[in-house]
């Protein structure tokens, strides 16, 4: 079946603009995670949803970052007033049990 | 912050040789997982080992876990050029979220 999909795959934006990153999890997966990965590093946790409920947002760097999953399926990670330091690969994962399956990621470049 | 540290940071071997990568972590865990990341591609799940397990096999992969030393190792036997990738260990702690804490990875190069 289809894996986790993310869009866009690449996003170039100017500093100060808002961006919205989309994640479409594997059908039926209850849990959805967002991670951010800097070059040469492992992914770092941002936030986690169980169905539509945001259970943990301890990894969000500041209040410019927010996420939602209104119907318990597709999720959107929004970054407001982007800054150059927000440039990274943003990865989404979904799971039904312990194993998390990752999407291809969205590479964000803030100029 | 990163939970785990992989060792070595980089490894270069000849095709057919075995590759061993180590991972250390800091806090008590529920599970430990290994992922592979090819250049420009996504993270692929390789294997999960639970905290009450000591060893697990999957094809050419062998994973060990020593909870007393808070460490794990990944062995790839009879390596192939296609195994060239970065390998990450990831742990989830004994709480309800299963969020993964990744190490910084080992970059493996398998020379043909």
Short mmCIF file of C-alpha atoms in Angstrom, two decimals:
data_model
loop_
_atom_site.label_atom_id
_atom_site.label_comp_id
_atom_site.label_asym_id
_atom_site.label_seq_id
_atom_site.Cartn_x
_atom_site.Cartn_y
_atom_site.Cartn_z
CA UNK A 1 0.00 0.00 0.00
CA UNK A 2 0.94 3.66 -0.13
CA UNK A 3 3.45 4.97 2.33
CA UNK A 4 3.58 8.32 4.08
CA UNK A 5 3.50 11.20 1.62
CA UNK A 6 4.57 14.78 2.16
CA UNK A 7 4.15 17.91 0.11
CA UNK A 8 5.73 19.95 -1.16
CA UNK A 9 8.98 18.01 -1.49
CA UNK A 10 10.94 21.25 -1.78
CA UNK A 11 10.01 24.72 -0.61
CA UNK A 12 12.01 27.89 -1.09
CA UNK A 13 10.66 30.93 0.66
CA UNK A 14 11.76 34.37 1.69
CA UNK A 15 12.41 35.30 5.27
CA UNK A 16 9.23 36.53 6.95
CA UNK A 17 6.83 34.45 4.84
CA UNK A 18 4.59 31.76 6.29
CA UNK A 19 4.84 28.17 5.05
CA UNK A 20 2.55 25.18 5.42
CA UNK A 21 3.89 21.65 5.13
CA UNK A 22 1.53 18.77 4.57
CA UNK A 23 1.71 15.15 5.70
CA UNK A 24 -0.56 12.35 4.52
CA UNK A 25 -0.01 9.34 6.81
CA UNK A 26 -0.47 5.67 6.05
CA UNK A 27 -4.19 4.91 6.02
CA UNK A 28 -5.43 3.79 9.41
CA UNK A 29 -2.37 4.91 11.35
CA UNK A 30 -3.48 6.51 14.57
CA UNK A 31 -0.23 8.23 15.51
CA UNK A 32 1.50 10.96 13.53
CA UNK A 33 4.82 12.62 14.30
CA UNK A 34 6.73 15.60 12.97
CA UNK A 35 10.53 15.76 13.08
CA UNK A 36 13.13 18.22 11.84
CA UNK A 37 16.50 17.11 10.52
CA UNK A 38 19.50 19.33 10.05
CA UNK A 39 22.21 18.35 7.60
CA UNK A 40 24.46 15.65 9.00
CA UNK A 41 22.29 15.08 12.06
CA UNK A 42 19.54 12.72 13.08
CA UNK A 43 15.91 13.86 13.13
CA UNK A 44 14.70 15.80 16.16
CA UNK A 45 11.18 15.45 17.49
CA UNK A 46 8.80 18.36 17.07
CA UNK A 47 5.28 17.19 17.88
CA UNK A 48 2.98 14.17 18.08
CA UNK A 49 -0.69 13.47 17.42
CA UNK A 50 -2.88 10.62 18.53
CA UNK A 51 -5.88 10.74 16.21
CA UNK A 52 -6.69 14.48 16.07
CA UNK A 53 -5.35 15.28 19.53
CA UNK A 54 -1.96 16.92 19.80
CA UNK A 55 -0.47 14.93 22.67
CA UNK A 56 3.02 16.35 22.80
CA UNK A 57 4.36 19.57 21.33
CA UNK A 58 7.41 19.84 23.53
CA UNK A 59 9.78 19.80 20.56
CA UNK A 60 8.34 22.83 18.77
CA UNK A 61 11.14 25.44 18.92
CA UNK A 62 8.94 28.49 19.52
CA UNK A 63 5.46 29.86 18.99
CA UNK A 64 6.03 30.46 15.29
CA UNK A 65 5.63 26.72 14.84
CA UNK A 66 2.22 25.06 15.03
CA UNK A 67 0.63 21.86 13.81
CA UNK A 68 -2.82 20.48 13.39
CA UNK A 69 -4.54 17.26 12.41
CA UNK A 70 -8.22 18.25 12.45
CA UNK A 71 -9.76 15.00 11.21
CA UNK A 72 -7.21 12.59 12.56
CA UNK A 73 -5.62 11.93 9.18
CA UNK A 74 -3.75 14.60 7.18
CA UNK A 75 -1.61 16.96 9.23
CA UNK A 76 -0.21 20.40 8.51
CA UNK A 77 2.88 21.91 10.09
CA UNK A 78 2.86 25.70 9.81
CA UNK A 79 5.82 27.98 10.32
CA UNK A 80 4.99 31.66 10.58
CA UNK A 81 7.38 34.49 9.82
CA UNK A 82 10.07 32.11 8.67
CA UNK A 83 13.70 32.74 9.55
CA UNK A 84 16.86 31.45 7.89
CA UNK A 85 17.51 29.13 10.85
CA UNK A 86 14.25 27.31 10.01
CA UNK A 87 15.94 25.86 6.91
CA UNK A 88 16.00 22.08 7.31
CA UNK A 89 14.39 18.83 6.22
CA UNK A 90 10.99 18.39 7.85
CA UNK A 91 9.92 14.78 8.19
CA UNK A 92 6.60 13.25 9.04
CA UNK A 93 6.08 9.73 10.34
CA UNK A 94 3.04 7.64 11.16
CA UNK A 95 2.57 4.47 13.16
CA UNK A 96 -0.03 2.04 14.35
CA UNK A 97 2.21 0.45 16.99
CA UNK A 98 5.86 1.03 17.87
CA UNK A 99 7.39 1.22 14.39
CA UNK A 100 7.31 4.66 12.80
CA UNK A 101 7.26 4.91 9.02
CA UNK A 102 8.71 8.05 7.59
CA UNK A 103 7.74 10.10 4.59
CA UNK A 104 10.25 11.49 2.06
CA UNK A 105 10.37 14.84 3.83
CA UNK A 106 10.02 18.46 2.79
CA UNK A 107 13.26 20.33 2.30
CA UNK A 108 12.69 23.94 3.36
CA UNK A 109 15.07 26.70 2.38
CA UNK A 110 14.51 30.15 3.80
CA UNK A 111 16.40 32.86 1.94
CA UNK B 1 18.74 17.20 22.09
CA UNK B 2 20.13 13.93 20.80
CA UNK B 3 19.70 10.90 23.03
CA UNK B 4 22.06 8.55 21.30
CA UNK B 5 25.53 8.66 19.95
CA UNK B 6 26.64 6.41 17.14
CA UNK B 7 30.16 5.15 16.82
CA UNK B 8 31.98 5.40 14.52
CA UNK B 9 30.77 8.58 12.84
CA UNK B 10 32.01 7.24 9.52
CA UNK B 11 33.02 3.78 8.29
CA UNK B 12 34.51 2.69 4.98
CA UNK B 13 34.74 -1.01 4.10
CA UNK B 14 35.17 -3.25 1.08
CA UNK B 15 32.20 -5.03 -0.42
CA UNK B 16 31.76 -8.43 1.22
CA UNK B 17 33.15 -7.34 4.57
CA UNK B 18 31.06 -6.98 7.70
CA UNK B 19 30.14 -3.59 9.12
CA UNK B 20 29.54 -2.96 12.80
CA UNK B 21 28.00 0.21 14.16
CA UNK B 22 27.44 1.03 17.81
CA UNK B 23 24.91 3.22 19.54
CA UNK B 24 24.86 4.47 23.12
CA UNK B 25 21.96 6.18 24.84
CA UNK B 26 21.33 7.92 28.11
CA UNK B 27 17.94 7.12 29.63
CA UNK B 28 15.86 3.99 30.17
CA UNK B 29 14.13 2.91 27.01
CA UNK B 30 11.12 0.98 25.80
CA UNK B 31 12.43 0.06 22.36
CA UNK B 32 15.46 0.74 20.20
CA UNK B 33 15.17 0.95 16.44
CA UNK B 34 17.66 1.21 13.61
CA UNK B 35 16.95 3.24 10.48
CA UNK B 36 18.84 3.67 7.19
CA UNK B 37 18.95 6.87 5.18
CA UNK B 38 20.29 6.84 1.64
CA UNK B 39 21.59 10.04 0.16
CA UNK B 40 18.66 12.23 -0.84
CA UNK B 41 16.05 9.73 0.27
CA UNK B 42 13.86 9.01 3.24
CA UNK B 43 14.39 7.10 6.43
CA UNK B 44 13.79 3.38 6.09
CA UNK B 45 13.01 1.28 9.15
CA UNK B 46 15.36 -1.69 9.50
CA UNK B 47 14.71 -3.42 12.79
CA UNK B 48 13.18 -2.89 16.24
CA UNK B 49 14.47 -4.50 19.42
CA UNK B 50 12.56 -4.31 22.67
CA UNK B 51 14.20 -3.55 26.00
CA UNK B 52 13.64 -7.12 27.19
CA UNK B 53 15.38 -8.59 24.13
CA UNK B 54 19.12 -9.08 23.78
CA UNK B 55 19.56 -10.00 20.13
CA UNK B 56 17.53 -9.91 16.95
CA UNK B 57 18.17 -10.94 13.35
CA UNK B 58 16.68 -9.83 10.06
CA UNK B 59 18.32 -11.11 6.89
CA UNK B 60 21.92 -9.83 6.89
CA UNK B 61 21.26 -7.63 9.91
CA UNK B 62 22.00 -8.54 13.50
CA UNK B 63 21.17 -6.20 16.35
CA UNK B 64 22.21 -6.58 19.96
CA UNK B 65 21.03 -4.62 22.97
CA UNK B 66 22.73 -4.31 26.35
CA UNK B 67 20.47 -2.30 28.64
CA UNK B 68 22.97 -2.44 31.50
CA UNK B 69 25.48 -0.58 29.35
CA UNK B 70 22.79 1.43 27.54
CA UNK B 71 24.22 0.39 24.20
CA UNK B 72 23.28 -1.38 21.00
CA UNK B 73 25.14 -2.61 17.96
CA UNK B 74 24.11 -3.17 14.36
CA UNK B 75 26.03 -5.73 12.33
CA UNK B 76 25.62 -5.91 8.56
CA UNK B 77 27.15 -9.08 7.18
CA UNK B 78 28.48 -9.57 3.65
CA UNK B 79 28.06 -5.89 2.84
CA UNK B 80 27.05 -4.66 -0.60
CA UNK B 81 27.59 -1.35 -2.36
CA UNK B 82 23.85 -0.75 -1.98
CA UNK B 83 24.30 -0.73 1.81
CA UNK B 84 26.08 2.63 1.47
CA UNK B 85 23.97 4.98 3.60
CA UNK B 86 23.71 6.68 6.96
CA UNK B 87 22.49 4.50 9.80
CA UNK B 88 20.68 5.91 12.82
CA UNK B 89 19.63 4.37 16.09
CA UNK B 90 16.49 5.74 17.71
CA UNK B 91 15.08 5.13 21.15
CA UNK B 92 11.72 5.72 22.68
CA UNK B 93 11.35 6.17 26.40
CA UNK B 94 8.95 4.62 28.82
CA UNK B 95 6.18 7.10 28.33
CA UNK B 96 3.03 7.11 26.27
CA UNK B 97 4.09 9.05 23.19
CA UNK B 98 6.70 6.73 21.61
CA UNK B 99 8.48 9.80 20.27
CA UNK B 100 11.85 8.77 18.90
CA UNK B 101 15.14 10.24 19.99
CA UNK B 102 17.76 9.79 17.28
CA UNK B 103 21.50 9.65 17.40
CA UNK B 104 23.70 11.56 14.99
CA UNK B 105 24.27 8.57 12.73
CA UNK B 106 27.07 6.51 11.21
CA UNK B 107 27.92 7.14 7.57
CA UNK B 108 28.77 3.83 5.94
CA UNK B 109 30.59 3.61 2.62
CA UNK B 110 30.85 0.19 0.99
CA UNK B 111 33.46 0.22 -1.77
CA UNK B 112 32.79 -2.07 -4.75
#
